[in-house]
Structure formats: structure tokens, C-alpha cells
mmCIF file of C-alpha atoms in Angstrom:
data_model
loop_
_atom_site.group_PDB
_atom_site.id
_atom_site.type_symbol
_atom_site.label_atom_id
_atom_site.label_comp_id
_atom_site.label_asym_id
_atom_site.label_seq_id
_atom_site.Cartn_x
_atom_site.Cartn_y
_atom_site.Cartn_z
ATOM 1 C CA UNK A 1 -10.122 -35.831 9.026
ATOM 2 C CA UNK A 2 -11.794 -34.472 5.842
ATOM 3 C CA UNK A 3 -11.369 -35.183 1.988
ATOM 4 C CA UNK A 4 -10.521 -33.374 0.366
ATOM 5 C CA UNK A 5 -13.186 -30.292 -0.963
ATOM 6 C CA UNK A 6 -12.874 -30.605 -4.248
ATOM 7 C CA UNK A 7 -11.617 -33.719 -4.938
ATOM 8 C CA UNK A 8 -14.468 -34.616 -8.312
ATOM 9 C CA UNK A 9 -13.181 -31.445 -9.842
ATOM 10 C CA UNK A 10 -9.500 -33.288 -10.773
ATOM 11 C CA UNK A 11 -12.507 -36.319 -11.949
ATOM 12 C CA UNK A 12 -12.120 -34.916 -15.705
ATOM 13 C CA UNK A 13 -8.475 -33.869 -16.050
ATOM 14 C CA UNK A 14 -7.540 -37.994 -14.709
ATOM 15 C CA UNK A 15 -9.698 -39.290 -17.757
ATOM 16 C CA UNK A 16 -8.199 -37.063 -20.042
ATOM 17 C CA UNK A 17 -4.438 -38.699 -18.692
ATOM 18 C CA UNK A 18 -5.238 -42.451 -18.478
ATOM 19 C CA UNK A 19 -7.027 -41.986 -22.007
ATOM 20 C CA UNK A 20 -4.039 -39.812 -23.926
ATOM 21 C CA UNK A 21 -1.336 -41.713 -22.003
ATOM 22 C CA UNK A 22 -0.053 -45.007 -23.793
ATOM 23 C CA UNK A 23 3.205 -45.234 -22.261
ATOM 24 C CA UNK A 24 4.159 -46.337 -18.070
ATOM 25 C CA UNK A 25 6.689 -43.764 -17.071
ATOM 26 C CA UNK A 26 4.458 -40.927 -18.451
ATOM 27 C CA UNK A 27 1.708 -41.807 -16.433
ATOM 28 C CA UNK A 28 4.121 -41.961 -13.786
ATOM 29 C CA UNK A 29 5.018 -38.572 -13.672
ATOM 30 C CA UNK A 30 1.275 -37.099 -15.482
ATOM 31 C CA UNK A 31 -0.451 -38.507 -12.063
ATOM 32 C CA UNK A 32 2.434 -37.661 -10.186
ATOM 33 C CA UNK A 33 1.936 -33.762 -11.245
ATOM 34 C CA UNK A 34 -1.742 -34.556 -10.860
ATOM 35 C CA UNK A 35 -1.349 -35.305 -7.231
ATOM 36 C CA UNK A 36 0.858 -32.568 -5.914
ATOM 37 C CA UNK A 37 -2.115 -30.047 -8.177
ATOM 38 C CA UNK A 38 -4.470 -31.661 -5.551
ATOM 39 C CA UNK A 39 -2.908 -31.198 -3.103
ATOM 40 C CA UNK A 40 -1.424 -27.464 -3.333
ATOM 41 C CA UNK A 41 -3.789 -26.120 -0.344
ATOM 42 C CA UNK A 42 -1.897 -29.032 1.416
ATOM 43 C CA UNK A 43 1.334 -29.606 0.553
ATOM 44 C CA UNK A 44 2.520 -30.704 3.754
ATOM 45 C CA UNK A 45 0.944 -34.250 3.263
ATOM 46 C CA UNK A 46 3.342 -37.167 1.496
ATOM 47 C CA UNK A 47 2.510 -37.995 -1.919
ATOM 48 C CA UNK A 48 1.647 -41.891 -2.075
ATOM 49 C CA UNK A 49 5.295 -43.848 -3.875
ATOM 50 C CA UNK A 50 5.198 -44.441 -7.880
ATOM 51 C CA UNK A 51 6.924 -47.379 -8.152
ATOM 52 C CA UNK A 52 7.413 -49.283 -11.881
ATOM 53 C CA UNK A 53 7.114 -53.034 -11.173
ATOM 54 C CA UNK A 54 7.735 -55.643 -14.299
ATOM 55 C CA UNK A 55 3.976 -56.865 -14.977
ATOM 56 C CA UNK A 56 4.953 -60.509 -15.146
ATOM 57 C CA UNK A 57 6.147 -59.753 -11.193
ATOM 58 C CA UNK A 58 2.360 -59.307 -9.847
ATOM 59 C CA UNK A 59 0.763 -62.891 -11.652
ATOM 60 C CA UNK A 60 -1.651 -64.188 -9.770
ATOM 61 C CA UNK A 61 -1.304 -61.630 -6.782
ATOM 62 C CA UNK A 62 -3.070 -59.051 -8.699
ATOM 63 C CA UNK A 63 -3.862 -60.167 -12.307
ATOM 64 C CA UNK A 64 -4.474 -63.437 -12.995
ATOM 65 C CA UNK A 65 -4.383 -64.787 -17.290
ATOM 66 C CA UNK A 66 -4.296 -61.541 -19.267
ATOM 67 C CA UNK A 67 -1.348 -63.098 -21.452
ATOM 68 C CA UNK A 68 -1.157 -59.718 -23.043
ATOM 69 C CA UNK A 69 -0.223 -57.606 -20.318
ATOM 70 C CA UNK A 70 2.456 -54.852 -21.093
ATOM 71 C CA UNK A 71 5.770 -55.565 -19.310
ATOM 72 C CA UNK A 72 5.584 -52.343 -17.033
ATOM 73 C CA UNK A 73 3.322 -52.133 -14.466
ATOM 74 C CA UNK A 74 2.255 -49.119 -12.334
ATOM 75 C CA UNK A 75 3.006 -49.407 -8.793
ATOM 76 C CA UNK A 76 1.338 -46.493 -6.654
ATOM 77 C CA UNK A 77 1.902 -46.888 -2.661
ATOM 78 C CA UNK A 78 0.786 -45.461 0.018
ATOM 79 C CA UNK A 79 -0.191 -47.102 3.558
ATOM 80 C CA UNK A 80 -1.978 -49.963 3.439
ATOM 81 C CA UNK A 81 -3.317 -48.713 0.226
ATOM 82 C CA UNK A 82 -1.838 -50.692 -3.881
ATOM 83 C CA UNK A 83 -3.143 -50.143 -6.953
ATOM 84 C CA UNK A 84 -1.871 -51.462 -10.093
ATOM 85 C CA UNK A 85 -1.574 -49.888 -13.589
ATOM 86 C CA UNK A 86 -0.881 -51.957 -16.577
ATOM 87 C CA UNK A 87 -1.602 -51.079 -20.318
ATOM 88 C CA UNK A 88 -2.594 -54.443 -22.782
ATOM 89 C CA UNK A 89 -2.671 -54.771 -26.515
ATOM 90 C CA UNK A 90 -6.447 -53.787 -26.080
ATOM 91 C CA UNK A 91 -4.807 -50.285 -25.740
ATOM 92 C CA UNK A 92 -6.769 -50.155 -22.947
ATOM 93 C CA UNK A 93 -5.198 -49.572 -18.947
ATOM 94 C CA UNK A 94 -6.201 -52.176 -16.755
ATOM 95 C CA UNK A 95 -6.641 -50.811 -12.797
ATOM 96 C CA UNK A 96 -5.882 -54.722 -10.426
ATOM 97 C CA UNK A 97 -7.405 -56.530 -12.529
ATOM 98 C CA UNK A 98 -10.963 -55.186 -12.121
ATOM 99 C CA UNK A 99 -11.263 -51.974 -14.258
ATOM 100 C CA UNK A 100 -10.531 -50.901 -17.420
ATOM 101 C CA UNK A 101 -12.799 -48.181 -18.336
ATOM 102 C CA UNK A 102 -10.674 -44.541 -17.937
ATOM 103 C CA UNK A 103 -14.040 -43.156 -15.416
ATOM 104 C CA UNK A 104 -14.539 -46.153 -12.519
ATOM 105 C CA UNK A 105 -10.026 -46.332 -12.778
ATOM 106 C CA UNK A 106 -10.488 -42.667 -11.867
ATOM 107 C CA UNK A 107 -13.442 -43.012 -9.476
ATOM 108 C CA UNK A 108 -11.205 -46.300 -7.701
ATOM 109 C CA UNK A 109 -7.845 -43.775 -7.936
ATOM 110 C CA UNK A 110 -9.485 -41.006 -6.211
ATOM 111 C CA UNK A 111 -11.670 -42.874 -3.489
ATOM 112 C CA UNK A 112 -8.598 -44.739 -2.826
ATOM 113 C CA UNK A 113 -5.737 -43.262 -2.366
ATOM 114 C CA UNK A 114 -5.314 -42.064 1.400
ATOM 115 C CA UNK A 115 -3.952 -38.551 1.417
ATOM 116 C CA UNK A 116 -6.792 -37.516 -0.576
ATOM 117 C CA UNK A 117 -9.393 -38.299 2.757
ATOM 118 C CA UNK A 118 -7.260 -37.131 5.303
ATOM 119 C CA UNK A 119 -6.555 -33.872 5.774
ATOM 120 C CA UNK A 120 -6.187 -32.901 9.149
ATOM 121 C CA UNK A 121 -8.253 -30.400 11.246
ATOM 122 C CA UNK A 122 -6.941 -30.299 14.903
ATOM 123 C CA UNK A 123 -3.412 -30.994 16.229
ATOM 124 C CA UNK A 124 -4.504 -34.617 17.339
ATOM 125 C CA UNK A 125 -4.919 -35.838 13.779
ATOM 126 C CA UNK A 126 -1.678 -33.803 12.761
ATOM 127 C CA UNK A 127 0.288 -35.786 14.780
ATOM 128 C CA UNK A 128 -1.625 -39.353 13.816
ATOM 129 C CA UNK A 129 -0.741 -38.304 10.627
ATOM 130 C CA UNK A 130 3.433 -37.657 11.120
ATOM 131 C CA UNK A 131 3.710 -40.728 13.050
ATOM 132 C CA UNK A 132 1.875 -42.692 9.851
ATOM 133 C CA UNK A 133 4.356 -40.811 7.371
ATOM 134 C CA UNK A 134 1.506 -39.484 5.772
ATOM 135 C CA UNK A 135 2.551 -35.658 6.195
ATOM 136 C CA UNK A 136 6.257 -34.409 5.753
ATOM 137 C CA UNK A 137 7.728 -32.717 9.009
ATOM 138 C CA UNK A 138 7.331 -29.139 7.220
ATOM 139 C CA UNK A 139 6.546 -27.109 10.460
ATOM 140 C CA UNK A 140 6.977 -23.642 8.189
ATOM 141 C CA UNK A 141 3.746 -24.877 6.589
ATOM 142 C CA UNK A 142 1.556 -26.788 8.862
ATOM 143 C CA UNK A 143 -1.691 -25.881 9.125
ATOM 144 C CA UNK A 144 -3.210 -23.994 12.179
ATOM 145 C CA UNK A 145 -6.488 -24.169 13.333
ATOM 146 C CA UNK A 146 -6.640 -21.449 15.603
ATOM 147 C CA UNK A 147 -6.234 -17.321 15.039
ATOM 148 C CA UNK A 148 -5.104 -17.556 19.184
ATOM 149 C CA UNK A 149 -1.474 -17.914 19.434
ATOM 150 C CA UNK A 150 -0.777 -19.722 23.166
ATOM 151 C CA UNK A 151 1.573 -17.672 25.138
ATOM 152 C CA UNK A 152 5.142 -19.634 24.016
ATOM 153 C CA UNK A 153 5.832 -21.199 20.096
ATOM 154 C CA UNK A 154 9.591 -22.281 21.439
ATOM 155 C CA UNK A 155 8.523 -26.074 20.305
ATOM 156 C CA UNK A 156 4.908 -25.335 19.018
ATOM 157 C CA UNK A 157 3.829 -27.225 15.775
ATOM 158 C CA UNK A 158 0.375 -26.359 15.505
ATOM 159 C CA UNK A 159 -2.585 -26.017 17.597
ATOM 160 C CA UNK A 160 -6.350 -25.259 17.764
ATOM 161 C CA UNK A 161 -8.849 -24.056 20.801
ATOM 162 C CA UNK A 162 -7.953 -27.036 22.836
ATOM 163 C CA UNK A 163 -4.292 -28.153 22.289
ATOM 164 C CA UNK A 164 -1.071 -27.738 20.681
ATOM 165 C CA UNK A 165 1.728 -30.054 19.894
ATOM 166 C CA UNK A 166 4.883 -29.553 19.863
ATOM 167 C CA UNK A 167 8.086 -31.848 19.282
ATOM 168 C CA UNK A 168 11.237 -31.460 17.263
ATOM 169 C CA UNK A 169 10.632 -34.207 15.030
ATOM 170 C CA UNK A 170 8.684 -36.930 14.688
ATOM 171 C CA UNK A 171 10.048 -39.194 17.448
ATOM 172 C CA UNK A 172 9.341 -36.811 20.437
ATOM 173 C CA UNK A 173 5.494 -34.973 19.892
ATOM 174 C CA UNK A 174 3.513 -34.590 22.468
ATOM 175 C CA UNK A 175 0.237 -33.134 22.717
ATOM 176 C CA UNK A 176 -0.741 -30.888 25.505
ATOM 177 C CA UNK A 177 -3.612 -28.783 26.551
ATOM 178 C CA UNK A 178 -3.327 -25.556 26.169
ATOM 179 C CA UNK A 179 -3.375 -25.622 30.291
ATOM 180 C CA UNK A 180 -0.723 -28.180 30.738
ATOM 181 C CA UNK A 181 1.257 -26.188 28.130
ATOM 182 C CA UNK A 182 0.803 -22.464 29.644
ATOM 183 C CA UNK A 183 1.852 -24.231 34.070
ATOM 184 C CA UNK A 184 4.384 -26.060 31.850
ATOM 185 C CA UNK A 185 6.141 -22.606 30.813
ATOM 186 C CA UNK A 186 5.380 -20.810 34.084
ATOM 187 C CA UNK A 187 7.407 -23.787 36.049
ATOM 188 C CA UNK A 188 10.286 -23.060 33.234
ATOM 189 C CA UNK A 189 10.058 -19.315 33.605
ATOM 190 C CA UNK A 190 10.555 -20.205 37.496
ATOM 191 C CA UNK A 191 13.240 -21.832 37.017
ATOM 192 C CA UNK A 192 15.320 -19.956 35.064
ATOM 193 C CA UNK A 193 14.509 -17.591 37.447
ATOM 194 C CA UNK A 194 15.647 -18.920 40.439
ATOM 195 C CA UNK A 195 18.425 -20.264 38.275
ATOM 196 C CA UNK A 196 19.826 -16.462 37.974
ATOM 197 C CA UNK A 197 19.468 -15.519 41.693
#
């Protein structure tokens, strides 16, 4: 899998959001819009979950001793990644009680959000992403990795020059080599013809 190639191009915009946004609800919406922009060429990827949680509920698990934190915290969750952003009376955003500099927070967000670094390069990776929930099941916009189409595209979700991914939902995904797929289609065609005799 690869990272989004122009990810660092969004660093300035993310720093501006952190510097100019004072409200946690506005931060949530601004980050969500920015993430959609980052993923515009990979819109089949699932956005992280953005949730506002009571800051007090995070005491001793995320932050430890800052009594001046505002009452609400933005939780960004995806896969095994949890990021927590809150403001304090010093008017700064804090990330995970470790960072309070907008540039450092930006670097952490861009480095740690899984979907920014798991762009698929073949059908096997698409399958893994679908099964992990990092990709939405939207076959009409799945990436295709080869210009050479398989002989039969029935239930084929994506392909490259060696393999293809077949299925109608996440629960029945299967990888076939192109040779295996051609043999399966030949058998199906044979049985259809025999059944019509």
C-alpha cells in the first residue's frame, strides 16, 4: 500500500484550521471537510469517526493534570488510531496531552491517520481494506489496476494483470488468479450449454 502522494500539500491548510478555529464543533466539521478533500481521488476510502466526548471522561487515560481544559474533546478514531484534540484556557489546541504546537499536531495527524497511508495498489490490498472497514463497499468507484479487462466481469470488483477480486459484499470476497477465473467461467459456460441441450 502507498501513502497519498500529495499529503504534505495539506499541511498549511491544516495548520490554518488549528490556528483559526476556536470551537470544537467547528473543528470537527473543518477537519472532516479537509479529509474529504485529501481523499477526493480515493473517495472509496472510509473517513475516520469524528466524535465529541466529555473531556473529563479522558482524565488519567489521555490527559493527566490540566485542569484548564475545555469541557469537550474531539476524538478522531480509525482502526487502532485514536487522536484527541481539546483547547485549554491558553487558547491552544492540544493533541493527546503531548503536543500544543499547530505544526506538530498537523504532523501527527497526517502521519497517524491510517487511510492516508493505505491506498491500495492491487486487488489483494482492496480485499484487506474492505475487510478491515477502511474502504467503503462502493464497487462503482473502486480503483482498477490494469487496462486489460477479464473475459467476464460478472461480480468482478477490481483487477490487475495477475489477480481479480470477486464478490457482492464484504462477507463473500474472493481473490482469483486470471487463469483460475477463466477456467471457472469456462466451466460455468459449459454447464449452461449442457443444461440447454
